PDB file of C-alpha atoms in Angstrom:
ATOM      1  CA  UNK A 413       0.000   0.000   0.000  1.00  0.00           C
ATOM      2  CA  UNK A 414       2.839   2.418   0.737  1.00  0.00           C
ATOM      3  CA  UNK A 415       3.805   2.492  -2.948  1.00  0.00           C
ATOM      4  CA  UNK A 416       0.325   3.855  -3.724  1.00  0.00           C
ATOM      5  CA  UNK A 417       0.751   6.652  -1.191  1.00  0.00           C
ATOM      6  CA  UNK A 418      -1.440   4.966   1.393  1.00  0.00           C
ATOM      7  CA  UNK A 419      -0.036   3.685   4.641  1.00  0.00           C
ATOM      8  CA  UNK A 420      -1.328   1.600   7.492  1.00  0.00           C
ATOM      9  CA  UNK A 421       0.256   0.627  10.775  1.00  0.00           C
ATOM     10  CA  UNK A 422       1.705  -2.598   9.385  1.00  0.00           C
ATOM     11  CA  UNK A 423       3.904  -0.727   6.875  1.00  0.00           C
ATOM     12  CA  UNK A 424       7.558  -0.832   7.874  1.00  0.00           C
ATOM     13  CA  UNK A 425       8.531   2.701   6.872  1.00  0.00           C
ATOM     14  CA  UNK A 426      11.191   3.961   9.269  1.00  0.00           C
ATOM     15  CA  UNK A 427      11.712   7.547  10.352  1.00  0.00           C
ATOM     16  CA  UNK A 428      14.965   8.731  11.966  1.00  0.00           C
ATOM     17  CA  UNK A 429      14.604   9.314  15.709  1.00  0.00           C
ATOM     18  CA  UNK A 430      15.794  12.897  15.257  1.00  0.00           C
ATOM     19  CA  UNK A 431      12.814  13.598  12.991  1.00  0.00           C
ATOM     20  CA  UNK A 432      10.420  12.062  15.506  1.00  0.00           C
ATOM     21  CA  UNK A 433      11.937  14.205  18.254  1.00  0.00           C
ATOM     22  CA  UNK A 434      11.409  17.335  16.142  1.00  0.00           C
ATOM     23  CA  UNK A 435       7.750  16.407  15.579  1.00  0.00           C
ATOM     24  CA  UNK A 436       7.170  15.778  19.291  1.00  0.00           C
ATOM     25  CA  UNK A 437       8.880  19.061  20.198  1.00  0.00           C
ATOM     26  CA  UNK A 438       6.669  20.951  17.723  1.00  0.00           C
ATOM     27  CA  UNK A 439       3.506  19.359  19.136  1.00  0.00           C
ATOM     28  CA  UNK A 440       4.630  20.145  22.679  1.00  0.00           C
ATOM     29  CA  UNK A 441       5.452  23.740  21.777  1.00  0.00           C
ATOM     30  CA  UNK A 442       2.081  24.218  20.051  1.00  0.00           C
ATOM     31  CA  UNK A 443       0.223  22.667  22.976  1.00  0.00           C
ATOM     32  CA  UNK A 444       2.123  24.784  25.502  1.00  0.00           C
ATOM     33  CA  UNK A 445       1.525  27.995  23.530  1.00  0.00           C
ATOM     34  CA  UNK A 446      -2.171  27.269  23.029  1.00  0.00           C
ATOM     35  CA  UNK A 447      -3.003  26.030  26.524  1.00  0.00           C
ATOM     36  CA  UNK A 448      -0.217  27.335  28.751  1.00  0.00           C
ATOM     37  CA  UNK A 449      -0.268  25.549  32.087  1.00  0.00           C
ATOM     38  CA  UNK A 450      -3.457  23.762  30.978  1.00  0.00           C
ATOM     39  CA  UNK A 451      -1.437  21.535  28.646  1.00  0.00           C
ATOM     40  CA  UNK A 452      -0.784  19.153  31.540  1.00  0.00           C
ATOM     41  CA  UNK A 453      -4.533  18.808  32.135  1.00  0.00           C
ATOM     42  CA  UNK A 454      -5.089  17.931  28.484  1.00  0.00           C
ATOM     43  CA  UNK A 455      -2.473  15.204  28.721  1.00  0.00           C
ATOM     44  CA  UNK A 456      -4.373  13.658  31.623  1.00  0.00           C
ATOM     45  CA  UNK A 457      -7.596  13.691  29.588  1.00  0.00           C
ATOM     46  CA  UNK A 458      -5.865  11.907  26.718  1.00  0.00           C
ATOM     47  CA  UNK A 459      -5.028   9.018  29.042  1.00  0.00           C
ATOM     48  CA  UNK A 460      -8.671   8.158  29.625  1.00  0.00           C
ATOM     49  CA  UNK A 461      -9.024   6.639  26.164  1.00  0.00           C
ATOM     50  CA  UNK A 462      -5.406   5.910  25.366  1.00  0.00           C
ATOM     51  CA  UNK A 463      -5.271   2.313  26.620  1.00  0.00           C
ATOM     52  CA  UNK A 464      -7.912   0.928  24.290  1.00  0.00           C
ATOM     53  CA  UNK A 465      -6.526   2.877  21.336  1.00  0.00           C
ATOM     54  CA  UNK A 466      -2.980   1.709  22.117  1.00  0.00           C
ATOM     55  CA  UNK A 467      -4.134  -1.927  22.332  1.00  0.00           C
ATOM     56  CA  UNK A 468      -5.750  -1.662  18.920  1.00  0.00           C
ATOM     57  CA  UNK A 469      -2.843   0.131  17.248  1.00  0.00           C
ATOM     58  CA  UNK A 470      -0.129  -2.050  18.799  1.00  0.00           C
ATOM     59  CA  UNK A 471      -2.024  -5.139  17.641  1.00  0.00           C
ATOM     60  CA  UNK A 472      -1.873  -3.756  14.077  1.00  0.00           C
ATOM     61  CA  UNK A 473       1.909  -3.472  14.577  1.00  0.00           C
ATOM     62  CA  UNK A 474       2.087  -7.115  15.646  1.00  0.00           C
ATOM     63  CA  UNK A 475       2.702  -6.281  19.317  1.00  0.00           C
ATOM     64  CA  UNK A 476       0.294  -7.837  21.791  1.00  0.00           C
ATOM     65  CA  UNK A 477       1.003  -7.340  25.459  1.00  0.00           C
ATOM     66  CA  UNK A 478      -1.682  -9.675  26.747  1.00  0.00           C
ATOM     67  CA  UNK A 479      -2.307  -9.717  30.477  1.00  0.00           C
ATOM     68  CA  UNK A 480      -0.032  -7.640  32.643  1.00  0.00           C
ATOM     69  CA  UNK A 481       1.202  -9.816  35.481  1.00  0.00           C
ATOM     70  CA  UNK A 482       4.295  -8.098  36.848  1.00  0.00           C
ATOM     71  CA  UNK A 483       4.621  -4.345  36.231  1.00  0.00           C
ATOM     72  CA  UNK A 484       8.275  -4.356  37.263  1.00  0.00           C
ATOM     73  CA  UNK A 485       8.992  -6.687  34.339  1.00  0.00           C
ATOM     74  CA  UNK A 486       6.201  -5.778  31.933  1.00  0.00           C
ATOM     75  CA  UNK A 487       6.901  -2.032  31.709  1.00  0.00           C
ATOM     76  CA  UNK A 488      10.553  -2.502  30.611  1.00  0.00           C
ATOM     77  CA  UNK A 489       9.414  -5.302  28.266  1.00  0.00           C
ATOM     78  CA  UNK A 490       7.003  -2.967  26.453  1.00  0.00           C
ATOM     79  CA  UNK A 491       9.651  -0.236  26.127  1.00  0.00           C
ATOM     80  CA  UNK A 492      11.949  -2.799  24.462  1.00  0.00           C
ATOM     81  CA  UNK A 493       9.185  -4.256  22.276  1.00  0.00           C
ATOM     82  CA  UNK A 494       8.290  -0.874  20.779  1.00  0.00           C
ATOM     83  CA  UNK A 495      11.958   0.125  20.409  1.00  0.00           C
ATOM     84  CA  UNK A 496      11.941   3.140  22.741  1.00  0.00           C
ATOM     85  CA  UNK A 497      14.425   2.059  25.405  1.00  0.00           C
ATOM     86  CA  UNK A 498      16.576  -0.860  26.477  1.00  0.00           C
ATOM     87  CA  UNK A 499      17.193   0.274  30.058  1.00  0.00           C
ATOM     88  CA  UNK A 500      14.130   0.984  32.188  1.00  0.00           C
ATOM     89  CA  UNK A 501      13.803   0.551  35.954  1.00  0.00           C
ATOM     90  CA  UNK A 502      10.474   0.405  37.747  1.00  0.00           C
ATOM     91  CA  UNK A 503       9.804   1.019  41.418  1.00  0.00           C
ATOM     92  CA  UNK A 504       6.544  -0.684  42.324  1.00  0.00           C
ATOM     93  CA  UNK A 505       4.667   0.585  45.403  1.00  0.00           C
ATOM     94  CA  UNK A 506       3.728  -1.889  48.123  1.00  0.00           C
ATOM     95  CA  UNK A 507       0.067  -1.031  47.747  1.00  0.00           C
ATOM     96  CA  UNK A 508       0.325  -1.668  43.977  1.00  0.00           C
ATOM     97  CA  UNK A 509      -2.991  -0.833  42.323  1.00  0.00           C
ATOM     98  CA  UNK A 510      -4.822   1.016  45.089  1.00  0.00           C
ATOM     99  CA  UNK A 511      -5.680   4.709  44.870  1.00  0.00           C
ATOM    100  CA  UNK A 512      -2.714   6.936  45.702  1.00  0.00           C
ATOM    101  CA  UNK A 513      -0.075   4.350  44.787  1.00  0.00           C
ATOM    102  CA  UNK A 514       2.877   5.799  42.878  1.00  0.00           C
ATOM    103  CA  UNK A 515       4.970   3.920  40.327  1.00  0.00           C
ATOM    104  CA  UNK A 516       8.351   5.457  39.570  1.00  0.00           C
ATOM    105  CA  UNK A 517       9.729   4.648  36.137  1.00  0.00           C
ATOM    106  CA  UNK A 518      13.309   5.584  35.270  1.00  0.00           C
ATOM    107  CA  UNK A 519      14.104   5.582  31.561  1.00  0.00           C
ATOM    108  CA  UNK A 520      17.830   5.782  30.879  1.00  0.00           C
ATOM    109  CA  UNK A 521      18.292   5.473  27.133  1.00  0.00           C
ATOM    110  CA  UNK A 522      15.086   6.602  25.478  1.00  0.00           C
ATOM    111  CA  UNK A 523      15.133   7.587  21.836  1.00  0.00           C
ATOM    112  CA  UNK A 524      13.076  10.615  22.963  1.00  0.00           C
ATOM    113  CA  UNK A 525      15.608  11.886  25.503  1.00  0.00           C
ATOM    114  CA  UNK A 526      16.895  14.640  23.182  1.00  0.00           C
ATOM    115  CA  UNK A 527      13.462  16.302  23.033  1.00  0.00           C
ATOM    116  CA  UNK A 528      13.095  16.170  26.816  1.00  0.00           C
ATOM    117  CA  UNK A 529      16.479  17.885  27.232  1.00  0.00           C
ATOM    118  CA  UNK A 530      15.726  20.518  24.595  1.00  0.00           C
ATOM    119  CA  UNK A 531      12.338  21.381  26.101  1.00  0.00           C
ATOM    120  CA  UNK A 532      13.885  21.612  29.571  1.00  0.00           C
ATOM    121  CA  UNK A 533      16.487  24.092  28.276  1.00  0.00           C
ATOM    122  CA  UNK A 534      13.688  26.148  26.709  1.00  0.00           C
ATOM    123  CA  UNK A 535      11.667  26.098  29.942  1.00  0.00           C
ATOM    124  CA  UNK A 536       8.808  24.137  28.367  1.00  0.00           C
ATOM    125  CA  UNK A 537       7.102  21.485  30.481  1.00  0.00           C
ATOM    126  CA  UNK A 538       7.212  18.109  28.696  1.00  0.00           C
ATOM    127  CA  UNK A 539       3.598  16.965  29.047  1.00  0.00           C
ATOM    128  CA  UNK A 540       3.547  14.869  25.847  1.00  0.00           C
ATOM    129  CA  UNK A 541       6.356  12.525  26.877  1.00  0.00           C
ATOM    130  CA  UNK A 542       5.955   9.343  24.809  1.00  0.00           C
ATOM    131  CA  UNK A 543       7.703   7.421  27.590  1.00  0.00           C
ATOM    132  CA  UNK A 544       5.080   8.514  30.105  1.00  0.00           C
ATOM    133  CA  UNK A 545       2.259   7.421  27.813  1.00  0.00           C
ATOM    134  CA  UNK A 546       3.856   3.997  27.348  1.00  0.00           C
ATOM    135  CA  UNK A 547       4.333   3.529  31.103  1.00  0.00           C
ATOM    136  CA  UNK A 548       0.804   4.768  31.854  1.00  0.00           C
ATOM    137  CA  UNK A 549      -0.572   2.444  29.182  1.00  0.00           C
ATOM    138  CA  UNK A 550       0.938  -0.607  30.884  1.00  0.00           C
ATOM    139  CA  UNK A 551      -0.186   0.475  34.382  1.00  0.00           C
ATOM    140  CA  UNK A 552      -3.725   1.192  33.103  1.00  0.00           C
ATOM    141  CA  UNK A 553      -3.811  -2.202  31.434  1.00  0.00           C
ATOM    142  CA  UNK A 554      -3.020  -3.819  34.791  1.00  0.00           C
ATOM    143  CA  UNK A 555      -5.613  -1.636  36.502  1.00  0.00           C
ATOM    144  CA  UNK A 556      -8.359  -2.678  34.080  1.00  0.00           C
ATOM    145  CA  UNK A 557      -8.205  -6.206  35.473  1.00  0.00           C
ATOM    146  CA  UNK A 558      -8.697  -5.012  39.061  1.00  0.00           C
ATOM    147  CA  UNK A 559     -10.884  -1.913  38.746  1.00  0.00           C
ATOM    148  CA  UNK A 560     -12.246  -0.744  35.398  1.00  0.00           C
ATOM    149  CA  UNK A 561     -13.016   2.724  36.802  1.00  0.00           C
ATOM    150  CA  UNK A 562      -9.538   3.358  38.209  1.00  0.00           C
ATOM    151  CA  UNK A 563      -7.440   5.940  36.416  1.00  0.00           C
ATOM    152  CA  UNK A 564      -3.863   7.202  36.446  1.00  0.00           C
ATOM    153  CA  UNK A 565      -2.135  10.559  36.465  1.00  0.00           C
ATOM    154  CA  UNK A 566       1.260  11.189  34.869  1.00  0.00           C
ATOM    155  CA  UNK A 567       3.976  13.368  36.319  1.00  0.00           C
ATOM    156  CA  UNK A 568       7.200  13.779  34.330  1.00  0.00           C
ATOM    157  CA  UNK A 569      10.121  15.299  36.191  1.00  0.00           C
ATOM    158  CA  UNK A 570      12.235  17.818  34.269  1.00  0.00           C
ATOM    159  CA  UNK A 571      15.463  16.401  32.861  1.00  0.00           C
ATOM    160  CA  UNK A 572      18.500  17.411  34.886  1.00  0.00           C
ATOM    161  CA  UNK A 573      21.263  16.240  32.565  1.00  0.00           C
ATOM    162  CA  UNK A 574      21.871  13.801  29.696  1.00  0.00           C
ATOM    163  CA  UNK A 575      23.380  11.331  32.160  1.00  0.00           C
ATOM    164  CA  UNK A 576      20.309  11.235  34.391  1.00  0.00           C
ATOM    165  CA  UNK A 577      17.264   9.085  33.583  1.00  0.00           C
ATOM    166  CA  UNK A 578      13.921  10.526  32.602  1.00  0.00           C
ATOM    167  CA  UNK A 579      11.791  10.043  35.720  1.00  0.00           C
ATOM    168  CA  UNK A 580       8.090   9.394  35.303  1.00  0.00           C
ATOM    169  CA  UNK A 581       5.635   8.995  38.140  1.00  0.00           C
ATOM    170  CA  UNK A 582       2.365   7.204  37.470  1.00  0.00           C
ATOM    171  CA  UNK A 583      -0.130   7.874  40.247  1.00  0.00           C
ATOM    172  CA  UNK A 584      -3.128   5.577  40.601  1.00  0.00           C
ATOM    173  CA  UNK A 585      -6.384   7.462  41.181  1.00  0.00           C
TER     174      UNK A 585
END
């Protein structure tokens, strides 16, 4: 289909990570300019429907996560499967899926790290972090088994330096 100018998710067209970072930075800049501090609220709204959409789209890519059994293992597995990062650490709260629980995800080698660093230098809050959406997707998938009404909130800490990991907090609500 790609030769006819039509693409679907199964096409294997590759885009350099630098180009993807530019696109994400432009979206983040536009969102920040249009909504100001409200851009973070919009990101939270996106999460409400993101899990079912992600399931559908990832399936078209040939990636099926199935049931989430162990978030400490499953979150890094998904990052590797989709090609975003090879080194991800997950701190799982004792209370796991109950309201107020906080998962801390540290992403060390993300292909999106350059955009996070650039936005930090420009003083722009990175509310569209692809890493945070991936982590939230996996946590929400686990939540769906326990409580279909439970939701999550994302908090991305500003990047401090290229050597430091991107730190994402997923808060169960």
